[in-house]
Amino acid sequence: MFKVNEDYLKLRGSYLFSNIGKKVNTFAAEHPDASIIKMGIGDVTQPLVPAIINSLHDAVDEMGHIETFRGYAPDLGYEFLRKAIADNDYKARDCQIEADEIFISDGAKCDSGNIQEIFAKDNKIAVCDPVYPVYVDTNVMAGRTGSFDEKSETWSDVIYMPCTEATNFAPELPKETPDLIYLCFPNNPTGSTITKAQLQEWVDYANKVGAVIIYDAAYEAYISEKDVPHTIFECEGARTCAIELRSFSKNAGFTGTRLGATVIPKDLKSGDVMLHSLWARRHGTKYNGAPYIIQRAGEAVYSPEGKAQLKDQVAYYMNNAKCIMEGLASAGFSVSGGVNAPYIWMKTPDKMTSWQFFDYLLEKANVVGTPGSGFGPSGEGYFRLTAFNTYENTVEAIKRMQKL
């Protein structure tokens, strides 16, 4: 008789945002007249900018002619997009990343989950706490996390790095030595950042202990402060210890069109084995590439028109973040984030648990957010709101919360 992968049975219920969706759908069915404002899942609301739309139309037209039709994409992705990423995201910041060190994919979420496949099962992972759930859950699926402790809500073989108010929601170097370190800055869910000097400490540490940093830079477009790095490759020595995940979802609105990239320098090795070669083998075997029309749209992100239009779009969402921050602070809530990231991290009032506040907010204000405990034990007592709704809905949601 066939058997299932029993590591999947260790997963804690449904995916966090699936649970939220079910709760909201149940509430909506029971309260059909409620005007629900969703500020939970980090999905964008503004349409693709004209430069991207024009590129999509042109690429679609190309696919209708035999002279310009494209079939399977190259394993790493089309050269025009990889070169645009290398030139604009890296070489423009004096980071020596070449086009052939960039792998195009259909999004950072998939890559952040799949990247663990090229590492041995007995590698020890370290994660921030709170943390984006995919980092932990995919390692659970791979059998790398040990057993789950119901009381502490932690996995026995995972190194947790608490990110608390005392550390400005940034992690400290772990006491136990990890093999893989997951970092995300600007951070999801807390919206916190670290300086270039702080990130350099992590790079130096990883090189010293022989660890790999898996660096999620999905929100780098929202950085406004000068001393906050846009890529880990701004740090000296990162080429020998870091993998970087890039996303087009939040910086360019590709949540529905799907596009991302993973950067693996050829200097990153385990002994004589290049991780670049392992990922290339995995990529070529399991993935057939993002569609040509989407990769052309990604190229338009780096055009002069695209850059200008997306700068305005990012500013739109960050104005929402400012509205949330100032509105909640004036109402007496304790809030952070929202400066270099589209996420606001707030303390739950009146000693409510994060899920109690979720239910309270949904019932009393018809506003949806994300319970902090869904991101890990250190997220308990906190709540995440996103700036990705419309400005009008954002203003209305804050007005409702101010009346609580």
Tab-separated table of C-alpha atoms in Angstrom:
chain	number	residue	atom	x	y	z
A	1	MET	CA	0.000	0.000	0.000
A	2	PHE	CA	1.229	3.495	-0.779
A	3	LYS	CA	2.384	5.753	2.024
A	4	VAL	CA	2.227	9.511	2.486
A	5	ASN	CA	4.999	11.877	3.481
A	6	GLU	CA	4.366	11.886	7.222
A	7	ASP	CA	6.241	15.145	7.674
A	8	TYR	CA	3.200	16.854	6.141
A	9	LEU	CA	1.127	15.508	9.007
A	10	LYS	CA	3.243	17.548	11.420
A	11	LEU	CA	2.040	20.838	9.924
A	12	ARG	CA	-0.107	22.930	12.230
A	13	GLY	CA	-3.561	23.060	10.608
A	14	SER	CA	-4.018	25.183	7.487
A	15	TYR	CA	-1.744	27.883	6.173
A	16	LEU	CA	-2.165	31.081	8.239
A	17	PHE	CA	-3.860	33.107	5.520
A	18	SER	CA	-6.145	30.205	4.597
A	19	ASN	CA	-7.402	30.220	8.201
A	20	ILE	CA	-7.989	33.957	8.038
A	21	GLY	CA	-9.858	33.586	4.741
A	22	LYS	CA	-12.173	30.958	6.210
A	23	LYS	CA	-12.942	33.118	9.251
A	24	VAL	CA	-13.678	36.155	7.099
A	25	ASN	CA	-15.883	34.169	4.699
A	26	THR	CA	-17.888	32.747	7.597
A	27	PHE	CA	-18.356	36.215	9.098
A	28	ALA	CA	-19.379	37.670	5.723
A	29	ALA	CA	-21.968	34.920	5.207
A	30	GLU	CA	-23.433	35.601	8.656
A	31	HIS	CA	-23.320	39.389	8.185
A	32	PRO	CA	-24.181	40.006	4.506
A	33	ASP	CA	-24.581	43.763	5.022
A	34	ALA	CA	-21.158	44.239	6.621
A	35	SER	CA	-18.668	46.342	4.653
A	36	ILE	CA	-15.465	44.421	5.336
A	37	ILE	CA	-12.115	46.126	4.749
A	38	LYS	CA	-9.244	43.677	4.316
A	39	MET	CA	-5.851	44.775	5.605
A	40	GLY	CA	-4.553	41.309	6.389
A	41	ILE	CA	-2.999	39.552	3.411
A	42	GLY	CA	-0.250	41.520	1.688
A	43	ASP	CA	-1.955	41.717	-1.706
A	44	VAL	CA	-1.738	44.866	-3.812
A	45	THR	CA	-4.754	46.818	-5.034
A	46	GLN	CA	-3.400	49.302	-7.589
A	47	PRO	CA	-3.385	48.233	-11.256
A	48	LEU	CA	-0.262	47.497	-13.238
A	49	VAL	CA	1.325	50.751	-14.394
A	50	PRO	CA	1.113	51.797	-18.083
A	51	ALA	CA	4.735	50.923	-18.912
A	52	ILE	CA	4.106	47.330	-17.815
A	53	ILE	CA	0.740	47.082	-19.565
A	54	ASN	CA	2.235	48.360	-22.807
A	55	SER	CA	5.027	45.797	-22.580
A	56	LEU	CA	2.504	43.018	-21.965
A	57	HIS	CA	0.492	44.043	-25.036
A	58	ASP	CA	3.599	44.139	-27.202
A	59	ALA	CA	4.709	40.725	-25.979
A	60	VAL	CA	1.268	39.221	-26.568
A	61	ASP	CA	1.372	40.537	-30.138
A	62	GLU	CA	4.786	38.915	-30.595
A	63	MET	CA	3.352	35.564	-29.552
A	64	GLY	CA	0.861	35.775	-32.431
A	65	HIS	CA	3.482	35.828	-35.178
A	66	ILE	CA	5.698	32.946	-36.222
A	67	GLU	CA	8.733	35.229	-36.508
A	68	THR	CA	8.531	36.346	-32.840
A	69	PHE	CA	6.736	33.444	-31.160
A	70	ARG	CA	8.492	32.003	-28.065
A	71	GLY	CA	8.187	28.520	-26.589
A	72	TYR	CA	10.032	27.273	-23.514
A	73	ALA	CA	12.054	29.939	-21.746
A	74	PRO	CA	15.792	29.397	-21.101
A	75	ASP	CA	16.475	27.550	-17.819
A	76	LEU	CA	17.717	30.618	-15.956
A	77	GLY	CA	15.259	33.005	-17.603
A	78	TYR	CA	15.587	35.336	-20.563
A	79	GLU	CA	18.861	37.228	-20.816
A	80	PHE	CA	17.095	40.584	-21.281
A	81	LEU	CA	15.462	40.343	-17.841
A	82	ARG	CA	18.441	38.887	-15.996
A	83	LYS	CA	20.652	41.646	-17.405
A	84	ALA	CA	18.133	44.332	-16.403
A	85	ILE	CA	18.087	42.988	-12.843
A	86	ALA	CA	21.872	42.723	-12.660
A	87	ASP	CA	22.395	46.241	-14.004
A	88	ASN	CA	19.690	48.043	-12.025
A	89	ASP	CA	19.412	46.174	-8.723
A	90	TYR	CA	23.079	45.287	-8.298
A	91	LYS	CA	25.676	46.989	-10.480
A	92	ALA	CA	23.959	50.348	-9.966
A	93	ARG	CA	24.641	49.797	-6.234
A	94	ASP	CA	28.246	48.702	-6.855
A	95	CYS	CA	27.371	45.058	-6.223
A	96	GLN	CA	29.102	42.607	-8.535
A	97	ILE	CA	26.294	40.250	-9.456
A	98	GLU	CA	26.316	38.901	-13.004
A	99	ALA	CA	23.280	38.060	-15.116
A	100	ASP	CA	24.123	34.347	-15.105
A	101	GLU	CA	23.942	34.326	-11.287
A	102	ILE	CA	20.256	35.289	-11.443
A	103	PHE	CA	17.483	32.691	-11.810
A	104	ILE	CA	14.044	33.894	-12.933
A	105	SER	CA	11.011	32.279	-11.305
A	106	ASP	CA	7.300	32.811	-10.733
A	107	GLY	CA	7.759	34.441	-7.331
A	108	ALA	CA	9.773	34.691	-4.140
A	109	LYS	CA	7.281	32.606	-2.139
A	110	CYS	CA	7.979	29.539	-4.270
A	111	ASP	CA	11.735	30.120	-4.196
A	112	SER	CA	11.826	30.671	-0.430
A	113	GLY	CA	10.150	27.296	-0.007
A	114	ASN	CA	12.012	25.416	-2.717
A	115	ILE	CA	15.522	26.630	-1.923
A	116	GLN	CA	15.807	24.281	1.059
A	117	GLU	CA	15.772	21.307	-1.331
A	118	ILE	CA	19.442	21.795	-2.224
A	119	PHE	CA	20.532	21.481	1.413
A	120	ALA	CA	20.995	18.334	3.500
A	121	LYS	CA	18.137	17.238	5.720
A	122	ASP	CA	20.232	17.516	8.896
A	123	ASN	CA	21.026	21.211	8.376
A	124	LYS	CA	19.878	23.334	11.303
A	125	ILE	CA	17.788	26.368	10.378
A	126	ALA	CA	17.530	29.662	12.251
A	127	VAL	CA	14.530	31.943	11.794
A	128	CYS	CA	13.413	35.262	13.150
A	129	ASP	CA	10.472	35.076	15.540
A	130	PRO	CA	7.966	36.309	14.386
A	131	VAL	CA	8.609	35.028	10.870
A	132	TYR	CA	6.997	34.609	7.445
A	133	PRO	CA	5.375	31.142	7.866
A	134	VAL	CA	6.627	29.693	4.565
A	135	TYR	CA	10.242	29.536	5.813
A	136	VAL	CA	9.303	27.208	8.662
A	137	ASP	CA	6.466	25.241	7.063
A	138	THR	CA	8.502	24.158	4.044
A	139	ASN	CA	11.248	22.903	6.323
A	140	VAL	CA	8.599	20.993	8.286
A	141	MET	CA	7.556	19.366	5.016
A	142	ALA	CA	11.180	18.416	4.402
A	143	GLY	CA	11.510	16.751	7.817
A	144	ARG	CA	14.097	19.234	9.076
A	145	THR	CA	12.323	20.777	12.085
A	146	GLY	CA	11.926	17.949	14.591
A	147	SER	CA	8.865	17.750	16.835
A	148	PHE	CA	6.395	20.491	17.746
A	149	ASP	CA	5.983	21.592	21.369
A	150	GLU	CA	2.367	22.642	21.942
A	151	LYS	CA	3.196	24.639	25.043
A	152	SER	CA	5.959	26.807	23.598
A	153	GLU	CA	4.614	26.581	20.021
A	154	THR	CA	8.125	25.923	18.733
A	155	TRP	CA	9.881	23.173	16.771
A	156	SER	CA	12.603	21.231	18.558
A	157	ASP	CA	15.178	21.441	15.751
A	158	VAL	CA	14.618	25.092	14.810
A	159	ILE	CA	16.709	27.919	16.246
A	160	TYR	CA	14.395	30.820	17.053
A	161	MET	CA	15.766	34.354	17.116
A	162	PRO	CA	13.243	36.505	19.037
A	163	CYS	CA	12.568	39.927	17.524
A	164	THR	CA	11.111	42.000	20.320
A	165	GLU	CA	10.461	45.623	21.126
A	166	ALA	CA	13.668	45.600	23.177
A	167	THR	CA	15.731	44.828	20.046
A	168	ASN	CA	13.682	47.118	17.788
A	169	PHE	CA	12.201	43.940	16.306
A	170	ALA	CA	15.563	42.860	14.886
A	171	PRO	CA	17.203	39.495	15.669
A	172	GLU	CA	20.407	39.024	17.619
A	173	LEU	CA	23.097	36.538	16.618
A	174	PRO	CA	22.014	33.073	17.805
A	175	LYS	CA	23.780	31.305	20.656
A	176	GLU	CA	23.406	27.947	18.909
A	177	THR	CA	25.221	27.694	15.575
A	178	PRO	CA	22.881	27.327	12.567
A	179	ASP	CA	23.591	26.064	9.060
A	180	LEU	CA	20.869	28.079	7.310
A	181	ILE	CA	19.757	31.535	8.427
A	182	TYR	CA	16.553	33.085	7.095
A	183	LEU	CA	16.507	36.900	7.140
A	184	CYS	CA	13.888	39.237	5.662
A	185	PHE	CA	14.449	43.010	5.591
A	186	PRO	CA	12.475	45.198	5.400
A	187	ASN	CA	10.744	42.649	7.543
A	188	ASN	CA	7.507	40.816	7.068
A	189	PRO	CA	5.600	40.922	9.412
A	190	THR	CA	7.057	43.615	11.711
A	191	GLY	CA	8.079	46.211	9.117
A	192	SER	CA	11.432	46.615	10.889
A	193	THR	CA	14.803	47.166	9.221
A	194	ILE	CA	18.478	46.912	10.079
A	195	THR	CA	21.361	49.129	9.046
A	196	LYS	CA	24.094	48.140	6.641
A	197	ALA	CA	26.497	47.814	9.583
A	198	GLN	CA	24.109	45.437	11.339
A	199	LEU	CA	23.680	43.347	8.194
A	200	GLN	CA	27.464	43.248	7.788
A	201	GLU	CA	27.634	41.608	11.233
A	202	TRP	CA	25.385	38.819	9.943
A	203	VAL	CA	27.504	38.345	6.833
A	204	ASP	CA	30.693	38.197	8.898
A	205	TYR	CA	29.059	35.742	11.304
A	206	ALA	CA	27.814	33.465	8.492
A	207	ASN	CA	31.238	33.354	6.878
A	208	LYS	CA	32.839	32.630	10.246
A	209	VAL	CA	30.604	29.669	11.153
A	210	GLY	CA	30.085	28.362	7.612
A	211	ALA	CA	26.377	29.170	7.405
A	212	VAL	CA	24.274	30.328	4.446
A	213	ILE	CA	21.991	33.358	4.756
A	214	ILE	CA	18.769	33.099	2.753
A	215	TYR	CA	17.940	36.776	2.403
A	216	ASP	CA	14.415	37.799	1.408
A	217	ALA	CA	14.514	41.283	-0.133
A	218	ALA	CA	10.897	41.335	-1.329
A	219	TYR	CA	10.216	44.780	0.144
A	220	GLU	CA	13.410	46.657	-0.729
A	221	ALA	CA	11.521	49.112	-2.987
A	222	TYR	CA	9.853	50.576	0.108
A	223	ILE	CA	13.086	51.618	1.797
A	224	SER	CA	13.214	55.370	2.429
A	225	GLU	CA	16.096	55.736	4.886
A	226	LYS	CA	19.650	55.998	3.562
A	227	ASP	CA	21.453	53.591	5.885
A	228	VAL	CA	19.143	50.656	5.163
A	229	PRO	CA	20.621	48.239	2.569
A	230	HIS	CA	18.559	47.310	-0.487
A	231	THR	CA	20.462	44.053	-0.993
A	232	ILE	CA	22.686	41.865	1.153
A	233	PHE	CA	25.312	42.070	-1.584
A	234	GLU	CA	26.060	45.622	-0.478
A	235	CYS	CA	27.958	43.897	2.352
A	236	GLU	CA	31.543	42.736	1.911
A	237	GLY	CA	31.826	38.949	1.861
A	238	ALA	CA	28.166	38.290	1.019
A	239	ARG	CA	29.086	36.488	-2.199
A	240	THR	CA	30.488	33.586	-0.166
A	241	CYS	CA	27.581	33.191	2.257
A	242	ALA	CA	24.314	34.570	0.854
A	243	ILE	CA	21.415	33.714	-1.414
A	244	GLU	CA	18.990	36.543	-2.169
A	245	LEU	CA	15.315	36.280	-3.077
A	246	ARG	CA	13.772	39.057	-5.181
A	247	SER	CA	10.104	39.678	-5.921
A	248	PHE	CA	8.102	41.708	-8.437
A	249	SER	CA	4.902	41.307	-6.414
A	250	LYS	CA	5.026	44.262	-4.070
A	251	ASN	CA	7.372	46.613	-5.924
A	252	ALA	CA	5.536	46.304	-9.255
A	253	GLY	CA	2.131	44.771	-8.524
A	254	PHE	CA	2.840	41.301	-9.938
A	255	THR	CA	0.941	39.371	-7.251
A	256	GLY	CA	-1.436	38.087	-9.939
A	257	THR	CA	1.031	37.838	-12.817
A	258	ARG	CA	3.821	36.144	-10.802
A	259	LEU	CA	7.493	36.927	-11.246
A	260	GLY	CA	10.557	36.683	-9.017
A	261	ALA	CA	14.269	35.980	-9.038
A	262	THR	CA	16.822	34.175	-6.910
A	263	VAL	CA	20.458	35.266	-6.857
A	264	ILE	CA	23.129	32.661	-6.108
A	265	PRO	CA	26.733	33.849	-6.555
A	266	LYS	CA	29.151	31.331	-8.020
A	267	ASP	CA	31.475	31.995	-5.059
A	268	LEU	CA	29.013	30.323	-2.673
A	269	LYS	CA	30.254	26.785	-2.128
A	270	SER	CA	30.046	23.773	0.154
A	271	GLY	CA	33.546	22.405	-0.177
A	272	ASP	CA	34.059	22.278	-3.934
A	273	VAL	CA	30.343	22.188	-4.762
A	274	MET	CA	28.788	25.412	-6.075
A	275	LEU	CA	25.252	25.993	-4.792
A	276	HIS	CA	24.698	27.806	-8.077
A	277	SER	CA	25.140	24.486	-9.907
A	278	LEU	CA	22.770	22.639	-7.585
A	279	TRP	CA	20.031	25.240	-7.963
A	280	ALA	CA	20.567	25.310	-11.734
A	281	ARG	CA	20.067	21.523	-11.803
A	282	ARG	CA	16.962	21.757	-9.655
A	283	HIS	CA	15.607	24.704	-11.636
A	284	GLY	CA	16.121	22.983	-14.985
A	285	THR	CA	14.553	19.732	-13.782
A	286	LYS	CA	11.483	21.005	-11.936
A	287	TYR	CA	10.657	24.328	-13.557
A	288	ASN	CA	9.846	25.428	-17.097
A	289	GLY	CA	10.171	29.164	-16.576
A	290	ALA	CA	7.966	32.228	-16.152
A	291	PRO	CA	6.016	33.055	-19.338
A	292	TYR	CA	7.747	35.182	-21.961
A	293	ILE	CA	5.099	37.911	-21.774
A	294	ILE	CA	5.563	38.186	-17.986
A	295	GLN	CA	9.334	38.377	-18.274
A	296	ARG	CA	8.962	41.164	-20.857
A	297	ALA	CA	6.671	42.936	-18.385
A	298	GLY	CA	9.374	42.511	-15.758
A	299	GLU	CA	11.879	44.136	-18.073
A	300	ALA	CA	9.577	47.179	-18.311
A	301	VAL	CA	9.900	47.640	-14.540
A	302	TYR	CA	13.441	48.885	-15.209
A	303	SER	CA	12.578	51.250	-18.063
A	304	PRO	CA	12.682	54.999	-17.291
A	305	GLU	CA	8.893	55.161	-17.565
A	306	GLY	CA	8.447	52.082	-15.424
A	307	LYS	CA	10.737	53.363	-12.699
A	308	ALA	CA	8.915	56.701	-12.499
A	309	GLN	CA	5.459	55.148	-12.475
A	310	LEU	CA	6.373	52.549	-9.856
A	311	LYS	CA	7.994	55.172	-7.650
A	312	ASP	CA	4.604	56.893	-7.554
A	313	GLN	CA	2.832	53.610	-6.826
A	314	VAL	CA	5.150	52.779	-3.931
A	315	ALA	CA	4.579	56.314	-2.595
A	316	TYR	CA	0.824	55.672	-2.754
A	317	TYR	CA	1.098	52.630	-0.503
A	318	MET	CA	3.540	54.342	1.846
A	319	ASN	CA	1.103	57.239	2.205
A	320	ASN	CA	-1.404	54.614	3.333
A	321	ALA	CA	1.174	53.358	5.830
A	322	LYS	CA	1.639	56.890	7.172
A	323	CYS	CA	-2.128	57.245	7.511
A	324	ILE	CA	-2.309	54.001	9.495
A	325	MET	CA	0.646	54.853	11.719
A	326	GLU	CA	-0.493	58.365	12.566
A	327	GLY	CA	-4.155	57.436	12.919
A	328	LEU	CA	-3.561	54.537	15.291
A	329	ALA	CA	-0.928	56.393	17.316
A	330	SER	CA	-3.335	59.306	17.833
A	331	ALA	CA	-5.914	56.817	19.108
A	332	GLY	CA	-3.466	55.498	21.699
A	333	PHE	CA	-2.323	52.320	19.989
A	334	SER	CA	1.344	51.299	20.139
A	335	VAL	CA	2.610	50.953	16.564
A	336	SER	CA	5.893	50.409	14.688
A	337	GLY	CA	7.053	49.677	11.143
A	338	GLY	CA	5.473	51.592	8.283
A	339	VAL	CA	8.555	53.714	7.465
A	340	ASN	CA	10.617	51.445	5.216
A	341	ALA	CA	7.946	48.804	4.724
A	342	PRO	CA	4.231	48.587	3.890
A	343	TYR	CA	3.504	46.734	7.139
A	344	ILE	CA	2.406	48.172	10.466
A	345	TRP	CA	3.050	46.107	13.598
A	346	MET	CA	0.811	47.057	16.508
A	347	LYS	CA	0.318	45.885	20.074
A	348	THR	CA	-3.068	44.388	20.773
A	349	PRO	CA	-5.034	46.493	23.301
A	350	ASP	CA	-6.274	45.456	26.736
A	351	LYS	CA	-4.011	42.395	26.904
A	352	MET	CA	-6.045	40.627	24.212
A	353	THR	CA	-4.427	37.700	22.442
A	354	SER	CA	-3.785	38.327	18.775
A	355	TRP	CA	-6.644	36.049	17.700
A	356	GLN	CA	-9.018	37.653	20.230
A	357	PHE	CA	-8.189	41.034	18.725
A	358	PHE	CA	-8.700	39.614	15.224
A	359	ASP	CA	-12.237	38.523	16.145
A	360	TYR	CA	-12.928	41.775	18.014
A	361	LEU	CA	-11.737	43.949	15.126
A	362	LEU	CA	-13.693	41.948	12.558
A	363	GLU	CA	-16.898	42.041	14.603
A	364	LYS	CA	-16.776	45.624	15.890
A	365	ALA	CA	-15.097	47.426	12.986
A	366	ASN	CA	-15.422	44.965	10.082
A	367	VAL	CA	-11.665	45.315	9.521
A	368	VAL	CA	-9.385	42.342	8.818
A	369	GLY	CA	-5.747	42.144	9.923
A	370	THR	CA	-3.323	39.325	10.709
A	371	PRO	CA	-2.832	37.907	14.227
A	372	GLY	CA	0.800	38.152	15.271
A	373	SER	CA	0.842	34.681	16.805
A	374	GLY	CA	0.394	33.273	13.314
A	375	PHE	CA	3.983	34.344	12.637
A	376	GLY	CA	5.452	32.615	15.697
A	377	PRO	CA	5.330	32.690	19.515
A	378	SER	CA	7.001	36.096	19.796
A	379	GLY	CA	4.201	37.521	17.657
A	380	GLU	CA	1.646	36.925	20.382
A	381	GLY	CA	0.207	40.196	21.642
A	382	TYR	CA	0.785	41.880	18.286
A	383	PHE	CA	-1.166	42.403	15.089
A	384	ARG	CA	-0.135	43.153	11.484
A	385	LEU	CA	-1.896	45.583	9.173
A	386	THR	CA	-0.915	46.155	5.548
A	387	ALA	CA	-0.886	49.378	3.552
A	388	PHE	CA	-1.902	47.614	0.338
A	389	ASN	CA	-5.541	48.657	0.263
A	390	THR	CA	-6.915	51.743	-1.452
A	391	TYR	CA	-6.377	55.084	0.243
A	392	GLU	CA	-10.138	55.500	0.713
A	393	ASN	CA	-10.490	52.107	2.409
A	394	THR	CA	-7.416	52.760	4.536
A	395	VAL	CA	-8.827	56.050	5.825
A	396	GLU	CA	-12.191	54.434	6.538
A	397	ALA	CA	-10.603	51.464	8.345
A	398	ILE	CA	-8.594	53.743	10.635
A	399	LYS	CA	-11.671	55.846	11.411
A	400	ARG	CA	-13.459	52.685	12.501
A	401	MET	CA	-10.528	51.567	14.646
A	402	GLN	CA	-10.276	54.976	16.292
A	403	LYS	CA	-13.859	54.554	17.518
A	404	LEU	CA	-13.146	51.249	19.291
